[in-house]
Amino acid sequence: MENSRPQFPEPVPTGTQLAVLPFLAAVEGLITASAEGEAVRVTMHRVMAREQHRYIQQICEYLGQGFDRSLQSAGRLFPQQTGLMGKAIEDQRVFRTKPYESLDTLKNDLEADLTDTGSSKSVEQSAVSFLSVPFVGADGQTVLVLYVDSYRFNHFSNDALVENIMNMCRGFCRMLDWLTEDRPLENLRNFPTPEKDFKPGKPTAFDRLQVSFPSDVPKFKSLRSFNFEMTSV
């Protein structure tokens, strides 16, 4: 059930947040340009382990427009199987809301999916377009998950828009591999998170709304975890 998920915040290193915020700002700018004034939220989650349990942690605040920032915060923890993010992690595929002929049809499916996943949200409180992109590490494990939601109807049914986002994600991977391999910023270091190979439960995704997007997921060549911190050397 949604209200039983652990959402207590756990501190996120400043270096980790700084490593994603410029990228997310660029993604948000691209998506907002086609949102026709509707609300958009963009954030990134990392996969982490605590006491032999795997979690998704929201790395930073949501970026975007038209939503109440006071209700969301960095550091929130969710079980790995939570929602569309959990499905993207487990399947290592990109997922988006499928195209609908009418908003009423979408809302009927959304209401049924909210009920099936035990969500306390109403249809009126929920976004209507969703996108989740997993980032796979050099060891084959999912490291990060980009999450976007929008109140614009059929926002992510635009293949060109989603593919542009995918190209941005691949560029983000190349940049982080460069930071990992060449260490051009001496005070920014990525530290390992060694616990791996946990088996998640069944994802609580919206099975009626979501479909996979046929594209290769972004992959890192060197990076195996996402735990950047500022150091003195």
PDB file of C-alpha atoms in Angstrom:
ATOM      1  CA  MET A   1       0.000   0.000   0.000  1.00  0.00           C
ATOM      2  CA  GLU A   2       1.228   3.491  -0.819  1.00  0.00           C
ATOM      3  CA  ASN A   3       0.948   4.855   2.709  1.00  0.00           C
ATOM      4  CA  SER A   4       3.128   2.033   4.085  1.00  0.00           C
ATOM      5  CA  ARG A   5       6.116   2.848   1.900  1.00  0.00           C
ATOM      6  CA  PRO A   6       9.133   4.236   3.785  1.00  0.00           C
ATOM      7  CA  GLN A   7       9.385   7.840   2.663  1.00  0.00           C
ATOM      8  CA  PHE A   8      11.535   9.071   5.537  1.00  0.00           C
ATOM      9  CA  PRO A   9      14.343  11.209   4.136  1.00  0.00           C
ATOM     10  CA  GLU A  10      17.961  10.151   4.398  1.00  0.00           C
ATOM     11  CA  PRO A  11      20.645  12.767   3.642  1.00  0.00           C
ATOM     12  CA  VAL A  12      21.962  12.916   0.085  1.00  0.00           C
ATOM     13  CA  PRO A  13      25.574  14.127  -0.322  1.00  0.00           C
ATOM     14  CA  THR A  14      25.884  17.573  -1.862  1.00  0.00           C
ATOM     15  CA  GLY A  15      28.213  16.187  -4.530  1.00  0.00           C
ATOM     16  CA  THR A  16      25.586  13.640  -5.572  1.00  0.00           C
ATOM     17  CA  GLN A  17      22.940  16.332  -5.972  1.00  0.00           C
ATOM     18  CA  LEU A  18      25.281  18.647  -7.876  1.00  0.00           C
ATOM     19  CA  ALA A  19      26.170  15.820 -10.268  1.00  0.00           C
ATOM     20  CA  VAL A  20      22.556  15.534 -11.490  1.00  0.00           C
ATOM     21  CA  LEU A  21      20.988  18.993 -11.138  1.00  0.00           C
ATOM     22  CA  PRO A  22      22.417  20.626 -14.309  1.00  0.00           C
ATOM     23  CA  PHE A  23      21.385  17.600 -16.375  1.00  0.00           C
ATOM     24  CA  LEU A  24      17.882  17.578 -14.900  1.00  0.00           C
ATOM     25  CA  ALA A  25      17.535  21.311 -15.538  1.00  0.00           C
ATOM     26  CA  ALA A  26      18.249  20.699 -19.223  1.00  0.00           C
ATOM     27  CA  VAL A  27      15.750  17.818 -19.394  1.00  0.00           C
ATOM     28  CA  GLU A  28      13.120  19.929 -17.635  1.00  0.00           C
ATOM     29  CA  GLY A  29      13.672  22.782 -20.075  1.00  0.00           C
ATOM     30  CA  LEU A  30      13.187  20.492 -23.060  1.00  0.00           C
ATOM     31  CA  ILE A  31      10.014  18.917 -21.669  1.00  0.00           C
ATOM     32  CA  THR A  32       8.484  22.159 -20.404  1.00  0.00           C
ATOM     33  CA  ALA A  33       8.859  23.686 -23.872  1.00  0.00           C
ATOM     34  CA  SER A  34       6.291  21.173 -25.164  1.00  0.00           C
ATOM     35  CA  ALA A  35       4.050  21.063 -22.062  1.00  0.00           C
ATOM     36  CA  GLU A  36       1.688  23.812 -23.294  1.00  0.00           C
ATOM     37  CA  GLY A  37       1.663  25.405 -19.837  1.00  0.00           C
ATOM     38  CA  GLU A  38       0.785  22.224 -17.946  1.00  0.00           C
ATOM     39  CA  ALA A  39       2.665  21.150 -14.823  1.00  0.00           C
ATOM     40  CA  VAL A  40       5.860  19.133 -15.255  1.00  0.00           C
ATOM     41  CA  ARG A  41       8.102  17.466 -12.649  1.00  0.00           C
ATOM     42  CA  VAL A  42      11.560  15.966 -13.242  1.00  0.00           C
ATOM     43  CA  THR A  43      13.817  14.212 -10.749  1.00  0.00           C
ATOM     44  CA  MET A  44      16.379  11.435 -10.450  1.00  0.00           C
ATOM     45  CA  HIS A  45      16.503   8.457  -8.096  1.00  0.00           C
ATOM     46  CA  ARG A  46      19.465   6.254  -7.261  1.00  0.00           C
ATOM     47  CA  VAL A  47      19.430   2.599  -6.269  1.00  0.00           C
ATOM     48  CA  MET A  48      20.867   2.033  -2.801  1.00  0.00           C
ATOM     49  CA  ALA A  49      20.949  -0.657  -0.116  1.00  0.00           C
ATOM     50  CA  ARG A  50      20.306  -0.501   3.604  1.00  0.00           C
ATOM     51  CA  GLU A  51      20.372  -3.533   5.910  1.00  0.00           C
ATOM     52  CA  GLN A  52      20.002  -6.051   3.074  1.00  0.00           C
ATOM     53  CA  HIS A  53      17.067  -4.207   1.545  1.00  0.00           C
ATOM     54  CA  ARG A  54      17.248  -2.328  -1.713  1.00  0.00           C
ATOM     55  CA  TYR A  55      15.688   1.095  -2.046  1.00  0.00           C
ATOM     56  CA  ILE A  56      15.151   3.881  -4.542  1.00  0.00           C
ATOM     57  CA  GLN A  57      16.249   7.228  -3.149  1.00  0.00           C
ATOM     58  CA  GLN A  58      15.177  10.554  -4.591  1.00  0.00           C
ATOM     59  CA  ILE A  59      18.463  12.369  -5.116  1.00  0.00           C
ATOM     60  CA  CYS A  60      17.236  15.947  -5.374  1.00  0.00           C
ATOM     61  CA  GLU A  61      14.185  18.179  -5.348  1.00  0.00           C
ATOM     62  CA  TYR A  62      11.808  18.069  -8.290  1.00  0.00           C
ATOM     63  CA  LEU A  63      12.544  20.533 -11.065  1.00  0.00           C
ATOM     64  CA  GLY A  64       9.723  21.921 -13.159  1.00  0.00           C
ATOM     65  CA  GLN A  65       6.651  24.093 -12.940  1.00  0.00           C
ATOM     66  CA  GLY A  66       3.090  24.109 -11.630  1.00  0.00           C
ATOM     67  CA  PHE A  67       3.404  21.914  -8.526  1.00  0.00           C
ATOM     68  CA  ASP A  68       3.694  22.382  -4.765  1.00  0.00           C
ATOM     69  CA  ARG A  69       7.397  22.102  -3.909  1.00  0.00           C
ATOM     70  CA  SER A  70       6.710  22.001  -0.160  1.00  0.00           C
ATOM     71  CA  LEU A  71       5.274  18.478  -0.439  1.00  0.00           C
ATOM     72  CA  GLN A  72       8.378  16.827  -1.907  1.00  0.00           C
ATOM     73  CA  SER A  73      11.961  16.597  -0.718  1.00  0.00           C
ATOM     74  CA  ALA A  74      15.294  15.064  -1.553  1.00  0.00           C
ATOM     75  CA  GLY A  75      16.316  11.938   0.301  1.00  0.00           C
ATOM     76  CA  ARG A  76      12.960  10.121   0.312  1.00  0.00           C
ATOM     77  CA  LEU A  77      13.307   6.332   0.267  1.00  0.00           C
ATOM     78  CA  PHE A  78      11.013   3.871  -1.509  1.00  0.00           C
ATOM     79  CA  PRO A  79      11.196   0.084  -1.882  1.00  0.00           C
ATOM     80  CA  GLN A  80      12.912  -0.828  -5.139  1.00  0.00           C
ATOM     81  CA  GLN A  81       9.694  -2.188  -6.636  1.00  0.00           C
ATOM     82  CA  THR A  82       7.840   1.113  -6.274  1.00  0.00           C
ATOM     83  CA  GLY A  83       5.924   2.306  -9.295  1.00  0.00           C
ATOM     84  CA  LEU A  84       7.200   2.920 -12.783  1.00  0.00           C
ATOM     85  CA  MET A  85      10.695   3.500 -11.405  1.00  0.00           C
ATOM     86  CA  GLY A  86      10.743  -0.005  -9.943  1.00  0.00           C
ATOM     87  CA  LYS A  87       9.570  -1.517 -13.210  1.00  0.00           C
ATOM     88  CA  ALA A  88      12.272   0.331 -15.135  1.00  0.00           C
ATOM     89  CA  ILE A  89      14.895  -0.921 -12.660  1.00  0.00           C
ATOM     90  CA  GLU A  90      13.780  -4.536 -12.813  1.00  0.00           C
ATOM     91  CA  ASP A  91      13.225  -4.763 -16.579  1.00  0.00           C
ATOM     92  CA  GLN A  92      15.990  -2.306 -17.559  1.00  0.00           C
ATOM     93  CA  ARG A  93      13.692  -0.770 -20.129  1.00  0.00           C
ATOM     94  CA  VAL A  94      12.281   2.686 -20.729  1.00  0.00           C
ATOM     95  CA  PHE A  95       8.593   3.034 -19.844  1.00  0.00           C
ATOM     96  CA  ARG A  96       6.117   5.731 -20.775  1.00  0.00           C
ATOM     97  CA  THR A  97       2.375   6.339 -20.782  1.00  0.00           C
ATOM     98  CA  LYS A  98       0.856   4.881 -23.919  1.00  0.00           C
ATOM     99  CA  PRO A  99      -1.059   7.162 -26.332  1.00  0.00           C
ATOM    100  CA  TYR A 100      -4.795   7.524 -25.737  1.00  0.00           C
ATOM    101  CA  GLU A 101      -7.561   8.702 -28.041  1.00  0.00           C
ATOM    102  CA  SER A 102      -9.283  10.615 -25.257  1.00  0.00           C
ATOM    103  CA  LEU A 103      -8.505  11.941 -21.783  1.00  0.00           C
ATOM    104  CA  ASP A 104     -11.612  10.228 -20.400  1.00  0.00           C
ATOM    105  CA  THR A 105     -10.330   6.820 -21.520  1.00  0.00           C
ATOM    106  CA  LEU A 106      -6.961   7.508 -19.910  1.00  0.00           C
ATOM    107  CA  LYS A 107      -8.609   8.581 -16.651  1.00  0.00           C
ATOM    108  CA  ASN A 108     -10.653   5.383 -16.524  1.00  0.00           C
ATOM    109  CA  ASP A 109      -7.462   3.308 -16.783  1.00  0.00           C
ATOM    110  CA  LEU A 110      -5.676   5.602 -14.334  1.00  0.00           C
ATOM    111  CA  GLU A 111      -8.431   5.214 -11.748  1.00  0.00           C
ATOM    112  CA  ALA A 112      -8.254   1.421 -12.045  1.00  0.00           C
ATOM    113  CA  ASP A 113      -4.442   1.446 -11.787  1.00  0.00           C
ATOM    114  CA  LEU A 114      -4.530   3.710  -8.727  1.00  0.00           C
ATOM    115  CA  THR A 115      -6.911   1.271  -7.064  1.00  0.00           C
ATOM    116  CA  ASP A 116      -4.861  -1.800  -8.004  1.00  0.00           C
ATOM    117  CA  THR A 117      -1.631  -0.302  -6.644  1.00  0.00           C
ATOM    118  CA  GLY A 118      -3.221   0.807  -3.381  1.00  0.00           C
ATOM    119  CA  SER A 119      -2.599   4.490  -4.043  1.00  0.00           C
ATOM    120  CA  SER A 120      -4.396   7.085  -1.932  1.00  0.00           C
ATOM    121  CA  LYS A 121      -4.261   9.621  -4.769  1.00  0.00           C
ATOM    122  CA  SER A 122      -7.348  10.583  -6.707  1.00  0.00           C
ATOM    123  CA  VAL A 123      -7.376  10.843 -10.492  1.00  0.00           C
ATOM    124  CA  GLU A 124      -7.596  14.632 -10.150  1.00  0.00           C
ATOM    125  CA  GLN A 125      -4.406  14.688  -8.042  1.00  0.00           C
ATOM    126  CA  SER A 126      -2.398  12.559 -10.444  1.00  0.00           C
ATOM    127  CA  ALA A 127      -0.392  13.472 -13.505  1.00  0.00           C
ATOM    128  CA  VAL A 128      -1.573  11.948 -16.783  1.00  0.00           C
ATOM    129  CA  SER A 129       1.753  11.348 -18.566  1.00  0.00           C
ATOM    130  CA  PHE A 130       4.730   9.471 -17.136  1.00  0.00           C
ATOM    131  CA  LEU A 131       8.249   8.577 -18.275  1.00  0.00           C
ATOM    132  CA  SER A 132      10.941   6.540 -16.529  1.00  0.00           C
ATOM    133  CA  VAL A 133      14.449   5.848 -17.855  1.00  0.00           C
ATOM    134  CA  PRO A 134      16.886   3.434 -16.141  1.00  0.00           C
ATOM    135  CA  PHE A 135      20.658   3.961 -16.263  1.00  0.00           C
ATOM    136  CA  VAL A 136      22.615   0.702 -16.216  1.00  0.00           C
ATOM    137  CA  GLY A 137      26.048   0.570 -14.602  1.00  0.00           C
ATOM    138  CA  ALA A 138      29.236  -1.057 -15.869  1.00  0.00           C
ATOM    139  CA  ASP A 139      28.422  -4.211 -13.861  1.00  0.00           C
ATOM    140  CA  GLY A 140      24.965  -4.621 -15.396  1.00  0.00           C
ATOM    141  CA  GLN A 141      23.069  -3.321 -12.349  1.00  0.00           C
ATOM    142  CA  THR A 142      20.669  -0.391 -12.600  1.00  0.00           C
ATOM    143  CA  VAL A 143      22.280   2.628 -10.930  1.00  0.00           C
ATOM    144  CA  LEU A 144      19.882   5.516 -11.569  1.00  0.00           C
ATOM    145  CA  VAL A 145      16.316   6.102 -12.706  1.00  0.00           C
ATOM    146  CA  LEU A 146      15.105   9.307 -14.343  1.00  0.00           C
ATOM    147  CA  TYR A 147      11.470  10.025 -13.476  1.00  0.00           C
ATOM    148  CA  VAL A 148       9.243  12.563 -15.220  1.00  0.00           C
ATOM    149  CA  ASP A 149       5.532  13.242 -14.935  1.00  0.00           C
ATOM    150  CA  SER A 150       3.373  15.763 -16.745  1.00  0.00           C
ATOM    151  CA  TYR A 151      -0.204  16.979 -16.706  1.00  0.00           C
ATOM    152  CA  ARG A 152      -0.220  17.388 -20.474  1.00  0.00           C
ATOM    153  CA  PHE A 153      -2.320  14.703 -22.167  1.00  0.00           C
ATOM    154  CA  ASN A 154      -0.293  12.318 -24.394  1.00  0.00           C
ATOM    155  CA  HIS A 155       2.886  14.268 -23.655  1.00  0.00           C
ATOM    156  CA  PHE A 156       5.244  11.291 -24.027  1.00  0.00           C
ATOM    157  CA  SER A 157       3.506   9.659 -26.975  1.00  0.00           C
ATOM    158  CA  ASN A 158       5.783  11.863 -29.082  1.00  0.00           C
ATOM    159  CA  ASP A 159       8.569   9.477 -30.147  1.00  0.00           C
ATOM    160  CA  ALA A 160      10.903  12.292 -31.179  1.00  0.00           C
ATOM    161  CA  LEU A 161      10.619  13.953 -27.764  1.00  0.00           C
ATOM    162  CA  VAL A 162      11.379  10.718 -25.918  1.00  0.00           C
ATOM    163  CA  GLU A 163      14.299   9.898 -28.204  1.00  0.00           C
ATOM    164  CA  ASN A 164      15.740  13.374 -27.629  1.00  0.00           C
ATOM    165  CA  ILE A 165      15.548  12.732 -23.890  1.00  0.00           C
ATOM    166  CA  MET A 166      17.272   9.386 -24.439  1.00  0.00           C
ATOM    167  CA  ASN A 167      20.111  11.095 -26.326  1.00  0.00           C
ATOM    168  CA  MET A 168      20.515  13.520 -23.424  1.00  0.00           C
ATOM    169  CA  CYS A 169      20.690  10.560 -21.039  1.00  0.00           C
ATOM    170  CA  ARG A 170      23.421   8.927 -23.115  1.00  0.00           C
ATOM    171  CA  GLY A 171      25.396  12.161 -23.074  1.00  0.00           C
ATOM    172  CA  PHE A 172      24.979  12.267 -19.292  1.00  0.00           C
ATOM    173  CA  CYS A 173      26.501   8.768 -19.123  1.00  0.00           C
ATOM    174  CA  ARG A 174      29.478   9.819 -21.197  1.00  0.00           C
ATOM    175  CA  MET A 175      30.067  12.824 -18.967  1.00  0.00           C
ATOM    176  CA  LEU A 176      29.934  10.766 -15.758  1.00  0.00           C
ATOM    177  CA  ASP A 177      32.244   8.118 -17.188  1.00  0.00           C
ATOM    178  CA  TRP A 178      34.695  10.924 -17.959  1.00  0.00           C
ATOM    179  CA  LEU A 179      34.432  12.202 -14.370  1.00  0.00           C
ATOM    180  CA  THR A 180      34.970   8.663 -13.086  1.00  0.00           C
ATOM    181  CA  GLU A 181      37.905   7.785 -15.336  1.00  0.00           C
ATOM    182  CA  ASP A 182      39.827  11.058 -15.705  1.00  0.00           C
ATOM    183  CA  ARG A 183      38.810  12.805 -12.460  1.00  0.00           C
ATOM    184  CA  PRO A 184      39.021  16.323 -13.888  1.00  0.00           C
ATOM    185  CA  LEU A 185      37.453  17.673 -10.674  1.00  0.00           C
ATOM    186  CA  GLU A 186      39.812  16.593  -7.921  1.00  0.00           C
ATOM    187  CA  ASN A 187      37.393  17.391  -5.100  1.00  0.00           C
ATOM    188  CA  LEU A 188      34.519  15.372  -6.557  1.00  0.00           C
ATOM    189  CA  ARG A 189      34.781  11.608  -5.985  1.00  0.00           C
ATOM    190  CA  ASN A 190      32.349   8.754  -6.524  1.00  0.00           C
ATOM    191  CA  PHE A 191      32.405   6.168  -3.738  1.00  0.00           C
ATOM    192  CA  PRO A 192      31.173   2.579  -4.189  1.00  0.00           C
ATOM    193  CA  THR A 193      27.974   1.169  -2.725  1.00  0.00           C
ATOM    194  CA  PRO A 194      28.955  -2.509  -2.554  1.00  0.00           C
ATOM    195  CA  GLU A 195      25.655  -4.254  -1.738  1.00  0.00           C
ATOM    196  CA  LYS A 196      24.208  -5.750  -4.922  1.00  0.00           C
ATOM    197  CA  ASP A 197      21.963  -8.483  -6.354  1.00  0.00           C
ATOM    198  CA  PHE A 198      18.814  -7.994  -4.303  1.00  0.00           C
ATOM    199  CA  LYS A 199      15.597  -9.481  -5.654  1.00  0.00           C
ATOM    200  CA  PRO A 200      12.806  -6.899  -5.786  1.00  0.00           C
ATOM    201  CA  GLY A 201       9.150  -7.606  -5.264  1.00  0.00           C
ATOM    202  CA  LYS A 202       6.493  -7.144  -7.914  1.00  0.00           C
ATOM    203  CA  PRO A 203       6.557  -3.550  -9.207  1.00  0.00           C
ATOM    204  CA  THR A 204       3.556  -1.386  -8.339  1.00  0.00           C
ATOM    205  CA  ALA A 205       3.468   0.233 -11.777  1.00  0.00           C
ATOM    206  CA  PHE A 206       0.360   1.329 -13.678  1.00  0.00           C
ATOM    207  CA  ASP A 207       0.017  -1.717 -15.919  1.00  0.00           C
ATOM    208  CA  ARG A 208      -2.885  -0.324 -17.938  1.00  0.00           C
ATOM    209  CA  LEU A 209      -1.257   3.033 -18.671  1.00  0.00           C
ATOM    210  CA  GLN A 210       2.368   2.150 -19.268  1.00  0.00           C
ATOM    211  CA  VAL A 211       4.181   0.627 -22.223  1.00  0.00           C
ATOM    212  CA  SER A 212       7.870   0.193 -22.945  1.00  0.00           C
ATOM    213  CA  PHE A 213       9.661   2.494 -25.379  1.00  0.00           C
ATOM    214  CA  PRO A 214      11.756   0.629 -27.985  1.00  0.00           C
ATOM    215  CA  SER A 215      15.170   2.141 -27.361  1.00  0.00           C
ATOM    216  CA  ASP A 216      18.486   1.038 -25.916  1.00  0.00           C
ATOM    217  CA  VAL A 217      18.776   2.223 -22.331  1.00  0.00           C
ATOM    218  CA  PRO A 218      21.655   4.526 -21.365  1.00  0.00           C
ATOM    219  CA  LYS A 219      24.640   2.602 -20.020  1.00  0.00           C
ATOM    220  CA  PHE A 220      27.805   3.562 -18.184  1.00  0.00           C
ATOM    221  CA  LYS A 221      31.162   2.122 -19.249  1.00  0.00           C
ATOM    222  CA  SER A 222      32.928   2.779 -15.950  1.00  0.00           C
ATOM    223  CA  LEU A 223      30.465   3.952 -13.319  1.00  0.00           C
ATOM    224  CA  ARG A 224      29.027   1.242 -11.025  1.00  0.00           C
ATOM    225  CA  SER A 225      27.373   3.324  -8.304  1.00  0.00           C
ATOM    226  CA  PHE A 226      26.171   6.866  -7.798  1.00  0.00           C
ATOM    227  CA  ASN A 227      27.535   8.251  -4.569  1.00  0.00           C
ATOM    228  CA  PHE A 228      29.459  11.432  -5.333  1.00  0.00           C
ATOM    229  CA  GLU A 229      30.883  13.423  -2.446  1.00  0.00           C
ATOM    230  CA  MET A 230      33.011  16.540  -2.117  1.00  0.00           C
ATOM    231  CA  THR A 231      36.445  15.749  -0.664  1.00  0.00           C
ATOM    232  CA  SER A 232      39.406  17.762   0.513  1.00  0.00           C
ATOM    233  CA  VAL A 233      41.843  16.091  -1.872  1.00  0.00           C
TER     234      VAL A 233
END
